[in-house]
Amino acid sequence: GFALFGLIKKKPPFVRLAAVDHPILGRLESSEKVSGVLGGAVTVGGMTIDISVAPDGDPMEAALALAADAVSMLAELDVRCRALVAADFLTSYNSEWRFGAVLKADGRTEEFEKPLLTEAQFVSALTPVALDVTGAKLLSLSYTAGEMFWGHWVCITSFDGLTLTDTNVELQG
């Protein structure tokens, strides 16, 4: 026979992390679904958001510190992220996403047009739902967007931590 040495990789073992009781992040438990990730939820200013923290090669303390800093300044982070979403998607919403058609009971389709939104109206429709921190620098804040994007949610990823100068804004789901 013949073997393909080195070409078949074994799946790495699932890593369960020890739970952490953090003074800012609260209780974080090892994810049952994602290897090497701690998860929990925090409520800040009336907003409850899911949190996930993964060291991804950095010390867990560095990832926890970034998550704690993000939660500590969540109100400011939220305002900045909403502005990034508006900069990237308000024009697209007003020119494309607000138009559509629905199927009526009799089989006909009926076209509709939602109203144009101002920036303030647009950002007020966003609801933060998740903060994901990976390593010491990568963080993502995800929002539901009501029906603005037909059920898609919006994710802002910062590759430079809380600085938010190297970001990606995208629709997901």
CSV table of C-alpha atoms in Angstrom, one decimal:
chain,number,residue,atom,x,y,z
A,1,GLY,CA,0.0,0.0,0.0
A,2,PHE,CA,0.8,3.6,-0.2
A,3,ALA,CA,0.3,6.2,2.6
A,4,LEU,CA,0.0,10.0,2.3
A,5,PHE,CA,2.3,10.9,5.1
A,6,GLY,CA,1.7,14.3,6.5
A,7,LEU,CA,-1.2,15.1,4.2
A,8,ILE,CA,-4.0,14.1,6.5
A,9,LYS,CA,-4.2,16.2,9.6
A,10,LYS,CA,-5.9,15.1,12.8
A,11,LYS,CA,-8.5,17.4,14.1
A,12,PRO,CA,-7.1,19.2,17.2
A,13,PRO,CA,-8.7,18.3,20.5
A,14,PHE,CA,-11.5,20.4,21.8
A,15,VAL,CA,-10.2,22.8,24.4
A,16,ARG,CA,-12.4,23.5,27.4
A,17,LEU,CA,-11.3,26.5,29.4
A,18,ALA,CA,-11.7,27.0,33.1
A,19,ALA,CA,-14.6,29.3,34.0
A,20,VAL,CA,-13.7,32.8,35.0
A,21,ASP,CA,-15.5,35.1,37.5
A,22,HIS,CA,-14.4,38.6,36.3
A,23,PRO,CA,-15.2,41.8,38.1
A,24,ILE,CA,-16.4,43.6,34.9
A,25,LEU,CA,-17.4,40.7,32.6
A,26,GLY,CA,-19.1,38.6,35.2
A,27,ARG,CA,-19.1,34.8,34.9
A,28,LEU,CA,-17.6,33.5,31.7
A,29,GLU,CA,-18.0,29.7,31.0
A,30,SER,CA,-16.2,27.5,28.5
A,31,SER,CA,-18.2,27.4,25.2
A,32,GLU,CA,-19.7,24.0,24.5
A,33,LYS,CA,-19.6,24.7,20.8
A,34,VAL,CA,-16.4,26.5,20.1
A,35,SER,CA,-13.0,25.3,21.2
A,36,GLY,CA,-10.9,27.6,23.4
A,37,VAL,CA,-13.6,30.2,23.9
A,38,LEU,CA,-15.2,31.7,27.1
A,39,GLY,CA,-18.7,33.1,26.9
A,40,GLY,CA,-21.2,35.0,29.0
A,41,ALA,CA,-23.4,38.1,28.9
A,42,VAL,CA,-23.2,41.6,30.4
A,43,THR,CA,-25.8,44.2,31.0
A,44,VAL,CA,-24.6,47.8,30.6
A,45,GLY,CA,-26.9,50.8,30.4
A,46,GLY,CA,-29.9,48.6,29.9
A,47,MET,CA,-28.3,46.7,27.0
A,48,THR,CA,-27.6,43.0,27.5
A,49,ILE,CA,-25.1,41.6,25.1
A,50,ASP,CA,-23.5,38.2,24.7
A,51,ILE,CA,-19.7,38.1,25.1
A,52,SER,CA,-17.2,35.7,23.8
A,53,VAL,CA,-13.4,35.8,24.6
A,54,ALA,CA,-10.8,33.7,22.9
A,55,PRO,CA,-7.0,34.1,23.5
A,56,ASP,CA,-6.1,32.9,20.0
A,57,GLY,CA,-2.4,32.6,20.8
A,58,ASP,CA,-2.2,35.6,23.1
A,59,PRO,CA,-2.4,35.3,26.9
A,60,MET,CA,-6.0,34.9,28.1
A,61,GLU,CA,-5.4,37.9,30.4
A,62,ALA,CA,-4.8,40.1,27.3
A,63,ALA,CA,-8.1,39.1,25.7
A,64,LEU,CA,-9.9,39.5,29.0
A,65,ALA,CA,-8.4,43.0,29.4
A,66,LEU,CA,-9.6,44.0,26.0
A,67,ALA,CA,-13.1,42.7,26.6
A,68,ALA,CA,-13.2,44.4,30.0
A,69,ASP,CA,-12.1,47.7,28.5
A,70,ALA,CA,-14.7,47.4,25.7
A,71,VAL,CA,-17.5,46.7,28.2
A,72,SER,CA,-16.3,49.5,30.5
A,73,MET,CA,-16.6,52.0,27.6
A,74,LEU,CA,-19.5,50.2,25.8
A,75,ALA,CA,-21.6,53.4,25.6
A,76,GLU,CA,-18.8,55.2,23.7
A,77,LEU,CA,-17.9,52.2,21.7
A,78,ASP,CA,-21.5,51.7,20.7
A,79,VAL,CA,-21.8,55.4,19.5
A,80,ARG,CA,-18.6,55.0,17.5
A,81,CYS,CA,-19.6,51.7,15.9
A,82,ARG,CA,-23.1,53.0,15.0
A,83,ALA,CA,-21.4,55.9,13.2
A,84,LEU,CA,-19.2,53.4,11.2
A,85,VAL,CA,-22.3,51.4,10.2
A,86,ALA,CA,-24.1,54.6,9.1
A,87,ALA,CA,-21.0,55.7,7.1
A,88,ASP,CA,-20.9,52.3,5.3
A,89,PHE,CA,-24.6,51.4,5.0
A,90,LEU,CA,-27.0,54.4,5.3
A,91,THR,CA,-26.8,55.3,1.6
A,92,SER,CA,-27.2,51.7,0.6
A,93,TYR,CA,-30.2,51.3,2.8
A,94,ASN,CA,-31.9,54.5,1.4
A,95,SER,CA,-31.1,53.7,-2.2
A,96,GLU,CA,-31.7,49.9,-2.3
A,97,TRP,CA,-32.6,48.0,0.9
A,98,ARG,CA,-35.8,50.0,1.7
A,99,PHE,CA,-37.5,48.7,-1.5
A,100,GLY,CA,-39.0,45.3,-1.8
A,101,ALA,CA,-42.1,43.1,-2.5
A,102,VAL,CA,-44.2,40.8,-0.5
A,103,LEU,CA,-46.3,37.8,-1.6
A,104,LYS,CA,-50.0,38.3,-0.9
A,105,ALA,CA,-52.4,35.5,0.1
A,106,ASP,CA,-53.9,35.5,-3.4
A,107,GLY,CA,-50.5,34.9,-5.0
A,108,ARG,CA,-49.9,38.4,-6.2
A,109,THR,CA,-46.8,40.3,-5.2
A,110,GLU,CA,-47.1,43.8,-3.8
A,111,GLU,CA,-44.2,46.2,-4.0
A,112,PHE,CA,-43.4,48.5,-1.1
A,113,GLU,CA,-41.1,51.3,-0.2
A,114,LYS,CA,-40.1,52.0,3.3
A,115,PRO,CA,-39.4,55.7,4.2
A,116,LEU,CA,-36.0,57.3,3.8
A,117,LEU,CA,-34.1,57.3,7.0
A,118,THR,CA,-31.9,60.1,8.5
A,119,GLU,CA,-28.6,59.0,10.1
A,120,ALA,CA,-30.2,59.4,13.6
A,121,GLN,CA,-33.2,57.2,12.6
A,122,PHE,CA,-30.9,54.7,11.0
A,123,VAL,CA,-28.5,54.2,14.0
A,124,SER,CA,-31.4,54.1,16.4
A,125,ALA,CA,-32.7,51.0,14.7
A,126,LEU,CA,-29.5,49.1,15.5
A,127,THR,CA,-29.4,47.0,18.7
A,128,PRO,CA,-26.1,45.6,20.0
A,129,VAL,CA,-26.3,41.9,20.7
A,130,ALA,CA,-22.7,40.5,20.8
A,131,LEU,CA,-19.2,41.5,21.6
A,132,ASP,CA,-16.5,39.0,20.5
A,133,VAL,CA,-12.9,39.5,21.5
A,134,THR,CA,-10.1,37.4,19.9
A,135,GLY,CA,-6.6,37.9,21.3
A,136,ALA,CA,-5.3,41.2,22.5
A,137,LYS,CA,-6.4,43.4,19.5
A,138,LEU,CA,-9.4,41.9,17.6
A,139,LEU,CA,-12.9,42.8,18.6
A,140,SER,CA,-16.2,42.6,16.9
A,141,LEU,CA,-19.5,44.2,17.9
A,142,SER,CA,-22.6,42.8,16.3
A,143,TYR,CA,-26.0,44.5,15.9
A,144,THR,CA,-29.5,43.4,14.9
A,145,ALA,CA,-30.9,45.9,12.4
A,146,GLY,CA,-34.6,45.2,12.6
A,147,GLU,CA,-36.0,44.8,9.2
A,148,MET,CA,-33.6,47.3,7.5
A,149,PHE,CA,-31.5,44.6,5.9
A,150,TRP,CA,-34.0,41.8,5.6
A,151,GLY,CA,-32.9,40.0,8.7
A,152,HIS,CA,-29.2,40.3,8.2
A,153,TRP,CA,-27.3,41.7,11.2
A,154,VAL,CA,-24.3,44.1,11.1
A,155,CYS,CA,-20.9,43.3,12.4
A,156,ILE,CA,-18.1,45.8,13.0
A,157,THR,CA,-14.7,44.2,13.4
A,158,SER,CA,-11.8,46.2,14.7
A,159,PHE,CA,-8.3,44.8,14.0
A,160,ASP,CA,-6.7,47.4,16.3
A,161,GLY,CA,-8.7,47.0,19.4
A,162,LEU,CA,-10.6,50.0,20.8
A,163,THR,CA,-8.7,52.4,18.5
A,164,LEU,CA,-11.2,51.6,15.7
A,165,THR,CA,-9.0,52.9,12.9
A,166,ASP,CA,-8.6,49.5,11.1
A,167,THR,CA,-12.1,48.2,10.8
A,168,ASN,CA,-14.4,46.2,8.6
A,169,VAL,CA,-18.2,46.7,8.6
A,170,GLU,CA,-20.3,44.0,7.0
A,171,LEU,CA,-23.7,42.4,6.8
A,172,GLN,CA,-23.9,38.8,8.1
A,173,GLY,CA,-26.5,36.1,8.3
